[in-house]
Amino acid sequence: MPPSAATADAPWFTDVTAAAGLDFLHDSGLSPERHLPETMGAGAALIDVDGDDDLDLYLLQGGPFPPAPPGGKAPPTSPANALYLNDGSGRFSAAGAAAGAAAHTGYAMAVATGDVDGDGDTDLFVTNFGPDVLLLNDGAGRFTEATPPVLADPRWTSSAAFFDADNDGDLDLYVSAYVDIDVAAPTWCGDRRPGWRSYCHPDVYAGLPDRFYRNDGRGGFTEATAAAGLESPPGRPGKGLGVLPFDADADGDLDLYVANDSVENRLWINTGDGRFEDGTLISGTGTNARGLSEAGMGVAAGDVDGDGDLDLFVTNFDDESNTLYRNDGAGLFTDVTVSTGLEAPSRIPVGFGTVLADFDHDGDLDLAVTNGHIIDNVELYFDGKTHAQTSQLFSNDGLGRFTDVTARAGGLSARPLVGRGLYAGDLDGDGDLDLVVTQCGGPALLLRNDRAPPGTGIVVAGIPPGTRVVATTPDGTSRVREVTAAGSYYGAGPARLHLALPTTTTRFALQLATPGSPLLERVVPARGGPLHVLVPGDAGLTWR
């Protein structure tokens, strides 16, 4: 799939789904009862499951709703989650039976990725409407189900994230939960005329508390929500949809942000020992600038204004707007959505997955958002609103102000989608960031990046999530990036760092999130073509 030559007016992305061999179709299980879970899925993960240094693709399925009860037999028509293996050039083939238990059958929601048991490969944790599942990788891309009873949560769980909360070298797990619904007696919402029944707003249902699990270092988990200080305030459980561990206050440990639907979002500040304090109110990240809670769905963090700290972006419902929170460097945030040009374009769409990434290799972080309403017959109720909606793309001017370039987004905005997940990674090995979009009840899409100049990207792999990288060019310009596999919506991108740098010698400074870790500095000379750098443990940078 060779990229086309980029010009100023050329499309940023090209839809190469069919050419790449990707033929996945999500089944939402649409039913006359309009059960809310039918509107929310599904997620995906970009991961190297077989250790060949390219990114494979794991896609989650829904199926008939309601699903089989715990211990019950799934309907014979239930589709399975799917693993697609990359040949290194961005062409994919379904792993099928070779994936083992990764082809799990259940009504899946989200997936978290990480090396749970410390054996050097990437494992999977899948949340479901029904018991969640832990899938362990044998290193060759074949998975075995190994769910400890404590993780088999039967509630409606949503996003999850693996991260080292206590800096002990293993990955702990945070799982958000959504709302409590009764599928045996579904609530009727909307007009009672034929064809007008609608999905209910989440305000109709009670929220469910999130849970946190501590890893013992061998892949065993203990429920530790209260011990870690992560219990919801009394009587105020969230309705979590987006989860993102990131270092909000730049103190070397990972904090945790949870985007809640129609109730206050929450920022948990890590005290340094794996315990957390509620920093929502003082940080200014619980509501928008008007003090209103919004329908938080997707989340992304990155240094959008080049000042060396991580800002925060959250997607929301229609008649609100998406929200950009600018970080002052100490973990105090200001809603700058209006002044950065992001408020007006996001008033009508319903935002879900989102990515902050340097798609055009100009050194700053651009923004992509995929949209889609949850109400499949919304056109009956509101003029101008639609179920399928156009995804959006925004170009950064380097100072954190954005221009809507959706008209030039190419395959990303070529047609309306019921968009949910959005994930970025170098799928074809050419050094720039491609996109994968998942839809609710529709096909997954693979979009090749044709905007970035070929051969100018650097991918840093082999460093744990939470690692902060400062890349300084000879002119003194520094760019701060943080490695994370979580974020967006209901899924995971690769635990790799993508940098677009001038073709001159560049110094990398790698600072691990663990307090007291040595600062790793190496001079990395530029080379022709895309560059992949592996960081084995703390040994420094090596070529691959």
Coordinates of C-alpha atoms in Angstrom, one line a residue:
M1 CA 0.0 0.0 0.0
P2 CA 2.4 2.7 -1.1
P3 CA 1.4 6.2 0.1
S4 CA 0.6 8.9 -2.4
A5 CA 2.7 12.0 -2.7
A6 CA 1.5 14.6 -0.2
T7 CA 0.6 18.1 -1.3
A8 CA -0.9 21.0 0.5
D9 CA -4.4 20.2 -0.7
A10 CA -4.1 16.4 -0.8
P11 CA -6.3 14.3 1.5
W12 CA -4.7 13.5 4.8
F13 CA -6.1 9.9 4.9
T14 CA -7.1 7.2 2.3
D15 CA -9.5 4.4 3.1
V16 CA -7.6 1.2 2.4
T17 CA -9.8 -1.1 4.4
A18 CA -10.5 -3.5 1.5
A19 CA -7.0 -3.5 0.2
A20 CA -5.7 -4.2 3.6
G21 CA -7.8 -7.4 3.9
L22 CA -9.9 -6.0 6.8
D23 CA -13.4 -7.4 6.6
F24 CA -14.7 -7.0 10.2
L25 CA -18.4 -6.1 10.7
H26 CA -19.6 -5.2 14.2
D27 CA -23.0 -6.6 15.2
S28 CA -24.7 -4.3 17.7
G29 CA -27.6 -6.7 18.4
L30 CA -30.2 -4.0 17.6
S31 CA -33.5 -5.1 19.1
P32 CA -37.0 -3.6 19.3
E33 CA -36.5 -3.2 23.1
R34 CA -33.8 -0.6 22.5
H35 CA -31.4 -1.8 25.2
L36 CA -28.8 0.9 25.9
P37 CA -25.7 -1.4 25.5
E38 CA -26.7 -1.8 21.8
T39 CA -25.6 1.7 21.2
M40 CA -22.2 1.8 22.9
G41 CA -19.7 -0.6 21.4
A42 CA -17.3 -1.6 20.3
G43 CA -13.7 -1.2 21.0
A44 CA -10.4 -2.4 19.5
A45 CA -6.7 -2.6 20.2
L46 CA -3.6 -2.0 18.1
I47 CA -1.0 -4.4 19.5
D48 CA 2.0 -6.5 18.5
V49 CA 0.6 -9.9 19.6
D50 CA 3.3 -12.1 18.0
G51 CA 6.5 -10.2 18.6
D52 CA 7.3 -9.4 15.0
D53 CA 7.4 -5.6 15.6
D54 CA 4.4 -4.7 13.5
L55 CA 0.9 -3.8 14.8
D56 CA -1.9 -6.4 14.8
L57 CA -5.5 -5.5 15.3
Y58 CA -7.9 -6.9 17.8
L59 CA -11.6 -6.1 17.3
L60 CA -14.5 -6.6 19.7
Q61 CA -17.9 -8.0 18.8
G62 CA -21.4 -7.6 20.2
G63 CA -24.0 -10.0 19.0
P64 CA -27.6 -10.8 19.9
F65 CA -28.9 -8.8 22.8
P66 CA -29.4 -9.7 25.6
P67 CA -26.4 -12.0 25.7
A68 CA -26.4 -15.4 27.4
P69 CA -26.5 -15.2 31.2
P70 CA -23.4 -16.1 33.2
G71 CA -22.7 -19.8 32.7
G72 CA -25.3 -20.0 29.9
K73 CA -24.6 -21.1 26.4
A74 CA -24.2 -18.4 23.8
P75 CA -26.6 -18.4 20.9
P76 CA -25.2 -20.3 17.9
T77 CA -25.3 -17.0 15.9
S78 CA -23.2 -15.1 18.4
P79 CA -20.1 -13.6 16.5
A80 CA -16.7 -13.7 18.1
N81 CA -14.0 -11.1 18.7
A82 CA -11.5 -11.2 16.0
L83 CA -7.7 -10.9 15.8
Y84 CA -6.1 -9.8 12.5
L85 CA -2.4 -10.3 12.0
N86 CA -0.3 -7.8 10.1
D87 CA 2.2 -8.9 7.5
G88 CA 4.4 -5.9 8.2
S89 CA 3.1 -3.9 5.2
G90 CA -0.3 -3.1 6.5
R91 CA -2.1 -6.1 5.1
F92 CA -4.1 -8.1 7.5
S93 CA -5.4 -11.7 7.7
A94 CA -7.8 -13.1 10.3
A95 CA -6.1 -15.3 12.8
G96 CA -9.2 -17.4 13.3
A97 CA -8.7 -20.5 15.4
A98 CA -5.0 -19.7 15.7
A99 CA -6.0 -16.9 18.1
G100 CA -7.2 -19.3 20.7
A101 CA -9.3 -17.8 23.4
A102 CA -8.9 -14.4 21.9
A103 CA -11.9 -15.3 19.7
H104 CA -14.0 -14.9 22.8
T105 CA -17.8 -15.0 22.4
G106 CA -19.7 -12.5 24.5
Y107 CA -21.2 -9.0 24.3
A108 CA -17.9 -7.1 24.4
M109 CA -17.5 -3.5 25.2
A110 CA -13.8 -2.5 25.7
V111 CA -10.3 -3.9 25.7
A112 CA -7.2 -3.0 27.8
T113 CA -3.7 -4.2 26.8
G114 CA -0.5 -4.8 28.8
D115 CA 2.0 -7.4 29.9
V116 CA 0.0 -8.6 32.9
D117 CA 2.2 -11.5 34.0
G118 CA 5.6 -10.1 33.2
D119 CA 6.6 -12.6 30.5
G120 CA 7.3 -10.0 27.8
D121 CA 4.2 -10.2 25.6
T122 CA 1.0 -8.3 25.5
D123 CA -2.1 -9.7 27.2
L124 CA -5.8 -8.6 26.8
F125 CA -8.5 -7.7 29.2
V126 CA -12.0 -7.5 27.7
T127 CA -14.9 -5.9 29.4
N128 CA -18.3 -7.2 28.6
F129 CA -22.0 -6.8 29.4
G130 CA -21.5 -9.8 31.5
P131 CA -18.4 -11.3 33.1
D132 CA -15.1 -9.7 32.1
V133 CA -12.3 -11.8 30.6
L134 CA -8.5 -11.9 31.0
L135 CA -6.7 -13.4 28.0
L136 CA -3.0 -14.3 28.4
N137 CA -0.7 -14.3 25.4
D138 CA 1.8 -17.1 24.8
G139 CA 4.1 -14.8 22.9
A140 CA 3.2 -16.1 19.5
G141 CA -0.3 -14.5 19.4
R142 CA -2.3 -17.3 20.8
F143 CA -4.4 -16.6 23.8
T144 CA -5.6 -18.6 26.8
E145 CA -8.4 -17.5 29.0
A146 CA -7.1 -17.1 32.6
T147 CA -9.6 -14.9 34.3
P148 CA -9.3 -14.9 38.1
P149 CA -12.7 -14.8 39.9
V150 CA -12.0 -11.3 41.2
L151 CA -11.9 -9.9 37.7
A152 CA -15.0 -11.7 36.3
D153 CA -17.2 -8.7 37.1
P154 CA -20.7 -9.5 35.9
R155 CA -21.9 -5.9 35.8
W156 CA -21.9 -3.5 32.8
T157 CA -18.3 -2.5 32.7
S158 CA -16.9 -0.1 30.2
S159 CA -13.3 1.2 29.6
A160 CA -10.4 -0.3 31.4
A161 CA -6.7 0.5 31.6
F162 CA -3.5 -1.3 32.8
F163 CA -1.0 1.0 34.4
D164 CA 1.7 0.8 37.1
A165 CA -0.1 2.7 39.9
D166 CA 2.4 2.0 42.7
N167 CA 5.7 2.0 40.7
D168 CA 6.5 -1.6 41.6
G169 CA 7.1 -2.7 38.0
D170 CA 3.9 -4.5 37.3
L171 CA 0.6 -3.4 35.8
D172 CA -2.4 -2.7 37.9
L173 CA -5.9 -2.5 36.5
Y174 CA -8.6 0.1 36.7
V175 CA -12.1 -0.8 35.3
S176 CA -14.8 1.7 34.9
A177 CA -18.5 0.7 35.1
Y178 CA -21.4 2.4 33.4
V179 CA -25.1 2.1 34.5
D180 CA -27.3 -0.5 36.1
I181 CA -30.0 -1.7 33.7
D182 CA -32.6 -4.5 33.9
V183 CA -32.7 -6.3 30.6
A184 CA -35.6 -8.3 31.7
A185 CA -37.7 -5.2 32.1
P186 CA -36.4 -2.6 29.7
T187 CA -37.5 1.0 30.2
W188 CA -39.5 2.6 27.5
C189 CA -38.3 5.9 26.3
G190 CA -39.5 8.1 23.5
D191 CA -42.9 8.4 21.8
R192 CA -45.1 5.3 21.8
R193 CA -45.9 5.6 18.1
P194 CA -44.7 2.7 16.0
G195 CA -41.0 3.1 15.1
W196 CA -40.5 6.0 17.6
R197 CA -39.2 4.0 20.6
S198 CA -35.9 5.4 21.5
Y199 CA -32.8 4.6 23.6
C200 CA -33.0 6.1 27.0
H201 CA -30.7 8.8 28.3
P202 CA -28.2 7.6 31.0
D203 CA -29.9 9.9 33.5
V204 CA -32.7 7.2 33.6
Y205 CA -30.3 4.8 35.2
A206 CA -28.2 4.6 38.4
G207 CA -24.5 4.8 37.9
L208 CA -22.1 2.0 39.0
P209 CA -18.9 2.4 41.0
D210 CA -15.6 1.7 39.3
R211 CA -13.1 -0.8 40.6
F212 CA -9.3 -1.0 41.0
Y213 CA -7.2 -4.1 41.1
R214 CA -3.6 -4.4 42.4
N215 CA -1.3 -6.8 40.6
D216 CA 0.9 -9.1 42.7
G217 CA 3.6 -9.1 40.0
R218 CA 2.7 -12.6 38.7
G219 CA -0.6 -11.7 37.1
G220 CA -2.7 -12.2 40.2
F221 CA -5.0 -9.4 41.2
T222 CA -6.6 -8.2 44.4
E223 CA -9.5 -5.8 44.6
A224 CA -8.1 -2.6 46.2
T225 CA -10.5 0.2 45.3
A226 CA -11.0 1.5 48.8
A227 CA -7.4 0.8 49.9
A228 CA -6.1 2.9 47.0
G229 CA -8.5 5.8 47.8
L230 CA -10.4 5.3 44.5
E231 CA -13.9 4.9 45.9
S232 CA -16.5 7.1 44.4
P233 CA -17.8 9.9 46.8
P234 CA -20.8 8.6 48.8
G235 CA -23.9 8.5 46.7
R236 CA -22.1 9.8 43.6
P237 CA -20.9 6.9 41.6
G238 CA -19.7 7.8 38.1
K239 CA -21.0 6.5 34.8
G240 CA -17.6 5.9 33.3
L241 CA -16.9 5.6 29.6
G242 CA -13.3 6.9 29.1
V243 CA -10.3 6.0 31.3
L244 CA -6.8 7.5 30.9
P245 CA -3.7 7.1 33.1
F246 CA -1.4 10.0 32.6
D247 CA 1.0 12.2 34.6
A248 CA -1.2 15.2 35.1
D249 CA 1.0 17.1 37.6
A250 CA 4.4 16.1 36.1
D251 CA 5.7 14.5 39.4
G252 CA 6.8 11.2 37.9
D253 CA 3.9 9.0 38.7
L254 CA 0.7 8.2 36.9
D255 CA -2.6 9.9 37.8
L256 CA -5.9 8.8 36.5
Y257 CA -8.7 10.6 34.6
V258 CA -12.2 9.1 34.2
A259 CA -14.7 10.6 31.8
N260 CA -18.2 10.1 33.1
D261 CA -21.4 10.3 31.2
S262 CA -23.6 13.3 32.2
V263 CA -22.1 13.4 35.7
E264 CA -18.9 15.0 36.9
N265 CA -15.7 13.7 35.5
R266 CA -13.0 12.7 38.0
L267 CA -9.2 13.3 38.2
W268 CA -7.5 11.0 40.7
I269 CA -4.0 12.3 41.8
N270 CA -1.4 9.7 42.7
T271 CA 0.3 10.4 46.0
G272 CA 3.4 8.4 44.8
D273 CA 2.8 5.2 46.6
G274 CA -0.1 3.9 44.6
R275 CA -2.8 5.6 46.6
F276 CA -4.9 8.4 45.2
E277 CA -6.6 11.6 46.2
D278 CA -9.6 13.2 44.5
G279 CA -8.1 16.2 42.7
T280 CA -11.2 16.9 40.6
L281 CA -12.4 20.1 42.2
I282 CA -9.0 21.9 42.5
S283 CA -7.9 20.7 39.0
G284 CA -10.9 22.1 37.2
T285 CA -11.4 19.0 35.1
G286 CA -14.7 17.8 36.5
T287 CA -16.9 20.2 34.5
N288 CA -16.7 22.7 31.7
A289 CA -15.9 26.4 32.1
R290 CA -19.6 27.1 33.0
G291 CA -19.5 24.5 35.8
L292 CA -21.7 22.0 33.9
S293 CA -21.1 18.3 33.7
E294 CA -21.0 16.9 30.2
A295 CA -21.4 13.5 28.6
G296 CA -17.8 12.5 28.7
M297 CA -16.9 9.6 26.3
G298 CA -13.5 9.7 24.7
V299 CA -10.3 11.0 26.3
A300 CA -6.8 12.0 25.1
A301 CA -3.8 13.7 26.7
G302 CA -0.9 15.5 25.0
D303 CA 1.1 18.7 25.0
V304 CA -1.0 20.6 22.5
D305 CA 0.6 24.0 23.1
G306 CA 4.3 23.0 23.4
D307 CA 4.8 24.2 26.9
G308 CA 6.0 20.9 28.3
D309 CA 3.0 19.6 30.2
L310 CA 0.1 17.3 29.2
D311 CA -3.2 18.9 28.3
L312 CA -6.5 17.0 28.3
F313 CA -9.2 16.6 25.7
V314 CA -12.6 15.0 26.3
T315 CA -15.4 14.3 23.7
N316 CA -19.0 14.9 24.7
F317 CA -22.6 14.8 23.5
D318 CA -24.5 17.0 21.0
D319 CA -25.7 20.4 22.2
E320 CA -22.6 20.5 24.5
S321 CA -19.2 20.6 22.9
N322 CA -16.0 18.7 23.2
T323 CA -13.7 20.1 25.9
L324 CA -10.0 21.0 25.9
Y325 CA -8.4 21.6 29.3
R326 CA -5.0 23.4 29.2
N327 CA -2.6 22.3 31.9
D328 CA -0.6 25.0 33.8
G329 CA 2.2 22.5 34.5
A330 CA 1.2 21.7 38.1
G331 CA -2.0 19.8 37.3
L332 CA -4.3 22.8 37.3
F333 CA -6.4 23.0 34.2
T334 CA -8.4 25.7 32.3
D335 CA -11.2 25.1 29.8
V336 CA -9.8 26.7 26.6
T337 CA -12.2 25.1 24.2
V338 CA -13.6 28.3 22.8
S339 CA -10.3 30.2 22.4
T340 CA -8.6 27.2 20.6
G341 CA -11.3 26.9 17.9
L342 CA -12.8 23.6 19.1
E343 CA -16.1 24.7 20.6
A344 CA -18.3 25.6 17.6
P345 CA -17.4 22.5 15.4
S346 CA -18.3 20.1 18.1
R347 CA -21.7 21.5 19.1
I348 CA -23.7 19.3 16.7
P349 CA -21.8 15.9 16.6
V350 CA -21.7 13.3 19.3
G351 CA -18.0 12.7 19.9
F352 CA -16.6 9.3 20.9
G353 CA -13.1 8.1 20.0
T354 CA -10.3 10.7 19.8
V355 CA -6.6 10.9 19.2
L356 CA -4.0 13.7 19.7
A357 CA -1.1 12.9 17.3
D358 CA 1.2 14.5 14.9
F359 CA -0.4 13.3 11.7
D360 CA 1.4 15.8 9.3
H361 CA 4.9 15.7 10.9
D362 CA 5.2 19.4 11.7
G363 CA 6.1 18.8 15.3
D364 CA 2.8 19.5 17.0
L365 CA -0.2 17.4 18.0
D366 CA -3.2 17.4 15.7
L367 CA -6.6 16.2 16.7
A368 CA -9.0 13.5 15.2
V369 CA -12.5 12.7 16.5
T370 CA -15.0 10.1 15.3
N371 CA -18.6 10.9 15.8
G372 CA -22.0 9.1 15.8
H373 CA -25.3 9.5 17.7
I374 CA -26.5 6.8 20.1
I375 CA -30.2 7.2 19.0
D376 CA -30.7 5.4 15.7
N377 CA -34.0 7.3 14.9
V378 CA -32.9 10.7 16.1
E379 CA -34.0 12.2 12.8
L380 CA -37.6 11.7 14.0
Y381 CA -37.1 13.9 17.0
F382 CA -34.7 16.6 15.8
D383 CA -34.3 18.4 12.5
G384 CA -30.7 18.3 11.3
K385 CA -29.5 15.5 13.7
T386 CA -28.5 12.2 12.3
H387 CA -27.4 8.8 13.6
A388 CA -24.4 8.5 11.3
Q389 CA -22.1 11.5 11.5
T390 CA -18.9 12.8 9.9
S391 CA -15.6 12.3 11.7
Q392 CA -13.5 15.4 12.2
L393 CA -9.9 16.4 11.8
F394 CA -8.2 19.5 13.3
S395 CA -4.7 20.9 12.5
N396 CA -2.6 22.4 15.3
D397 CA -0.8 25.7 14.6
G398 CA 1.9 24.7 17.2
L399 CA 0.5 27.0 19.9
G400 CA -2.5 24.9 20.7
R401 CA -5.0 26.6 18.4
F402 CA -6.8 24.4 15.9
T403 CA -8.1 24.7 12.4
D404 CA -10.9 22.5 11.2
V405 CA -9.5 20.6 8.2
T406 CA -12.2 18.0 8.0
A407 CA -12.9 18.9 4.4
R408 CA -9.3 17.6 3.6
A409 CA -9.4 14.6 5.9
G410 CA -10.1 12.2 2.9
G411 CA -11.2 8.8 4.0
L412 CA -11.7 9.8 7.6
S413 CA -14.6 12.1 6.6
A414 CA -15.6 10.6 3.3
R415 CA -18.9 9.4 4.6
P416 CA -21.0 9.6 7.8
L417 CA -20.3 6.9 10.3
V418 CA -21.7 5.6 13.6
G419 CA -18.2 6.1 15.0
R420 CA -17.0 4.8 18.3
G421 CA -13.4 3.8 18.6
L422 CA -10.4 5.7 17.1
Y423 CA -6.9 4.5 17.4
A424 CA -3.6 5.6 15.8
G425 CA -0.5 3.6 14.9
D426 CA 2.0 3.0 12.1
L427 CA 0.3 0.0 10.5
D428 CA 2.2 -0.1 7.2
G429 CA 5.7 0.6 8.6
D430 CA 6.3 3.8 6.7
G431 CA 6.9 6.0 9.7
D432 CA 3.6 7.9 10.0
L433 CA 0.4 7.3 11.9
D434 CA -2.5 5.6 10.3
L435 CA -6.0 5.3 11.9
V436 CA -8.4 2.6 12.7
V437 CA -12.1 3.5 13.3
T438 CA -14.7 1.2 14.8
Q439 CA -18.4 1.6 14.3
C440 CA -21.4 0.5 16.2
G441 CA -23.2 -1.9 13.9
G442 CA -20.9 -1.2 11.0
P443 CA -17.5 -2.2 9.5
A444 CA -14.2 -1.3 11.0
L445 CA -12.1 1.0 8.8
L446 CA -8.4 1.3 8.1
L447 CA -7.2 4.8 7.0
R448 CA -3.7 5.2 5.6
N449 CA -1.9 8.4 6.4
D450 CA -0.9 10.2 3.2
R451 CA -0.2 13.6 4.7
A452 CA 3.2 13.1 6.4
P453 CA 6.4 13.3 4.4
P454 CA 7.6 9.7 4.1
G455 CA 10.6 8.6 6.1
T456 CA 10.4 11.4 8.7
G457 CA 8.9 9.4 11.6
I458 CA 10.6 7.8 14.5
V459 CA 8.8 5.1 16.5
V460 CA 10.2 4.4 20.0
A461 CA 9.1 1.0 21.3
G462 CA 9.9 -1.2 24.3
I463 CA 9.3 1.3 27.0
P464 CA 6.5 1.0 29.6
P465 CA 3.3 3.1 29.6
G466 CA 3.9 6.2 31.6
T467 CA 7.3 6.9 30.2
R468 CA 7.8 10.5 29.4
V469 CA 10.1 11.3 26.4
V470 CA 11.6 14.7 25.8
A471 CA 13.0 15.1 22.3
T472 CA 15.3 18.1 21.9
T473 CA 16.5 19.2 18.4
P474 CA 19.8 21.1 17.8
D475 CA 17.9 24.5 17.7
G476 CA 16.8 23.9 21.3
T477 CA 13.2 23.0 20.5
S478 CA 11.9 20.4 22.9
R479 CA 8.8 18.2 22.5
V480 CA 7.3 16.3 25.3
R481 CA 5.4 13.1 24.7
E482 CA 4.2 10.4 27.1
V483 CA 3.7 6.7 26.3
T484 CA 0.2 5.4 26.9
A485 CA -1.8 2.5 25.5
A486 CA -5.1 3.7 27.0
G487 CA -7.4 6.5 26.2
S488 CA -9.6 7.3 23.2
Y489 CA -12.8 5.3 23.7
Y490 CA -13.3 1.6 24.7
G491 CA -9.9 0.5 23.4
A492 CA -6.1 0.8 23.3
G493 CA -3.5 2.2 20.9
P494 CA 0.0 0.8 20.8
A495 CA 2.3 1.4 23.8
R496 CA 4.8 3.1 21.5
L497 CA 5.9 6.7 21.0
H498 CA 5.7 8.3 17.6
L499 CA 8.0 11.3 17.0
A500 CA 8.3 13.4 13.8
L501 CA 11.6 15.2 13.8
P502 CA 13.9 17.1 11.4
T503 CA 16.5 15.0 9.6
T504 CA 19.3 16.2 11.9
T505 CA 20.9 14.7 14.9
T506 CA 18.4 14.6 17.8
R507 CA 18.9 14.0 21.5
F508 CA 16.4 11.9 23.3
A509 CA 15.9 12.2 27.1
L510 CA 13.9 9.3 28.5
Q511 CA 12.6 9.6 32.0
L512 CA 10.7 6.6 33.4
A513 CA 7.6 7.3 35.5
T514 CA 9.1 5.4 38.4
P515 CA 10.5 7.9 41.0
G516 CA 14.2 7.8 41.1
S517 CA 14.7 6.2 37.8
P518 CA 17.8 7.4 35.9
L519 CA 17.5 9.8 33.1
L520 CA 18.4 8.0 29.9
E521 CA 20.0 10.2 27.3
R522 CA 21.1 9.1 23.9
V523 CA 22.0 10.9 20.7
V524 CA 20.0 9.4 17.9
P525 CA 21.3 10.2 14.4
A526 CA 18.7 10.6 11.7
R527 CA 18.6 8.0 9.0
G528 CA 16.7 7.6 5.7
G529 CA 13.4 5.9 5.9
P530 CA 11.3 5.3 9.0
L531 CA 13.2 4.6 12.1
H532 CA 12.2 2.1 14.8
V533 CA 14.0 2.4 18.1
L534 CA 13.7 -0.3 20.8
V535 CA 14.4 0.4 24.5
P536 CA 15.2 -2.9 26.2
G537 CA 14.6 -2.3 29.9
D538 CA 16.9 0.6 31.0
A539 CA 19.8 -0.4 28.7
G540 CA 19.3 2.6 26.4
L541 CA 18.5 2.9 22.8
T542 CA 19.3 0.2 20.2
W543 CA 18.7 0.0 16.5
R544 CA 16.3 -2.4 14.9

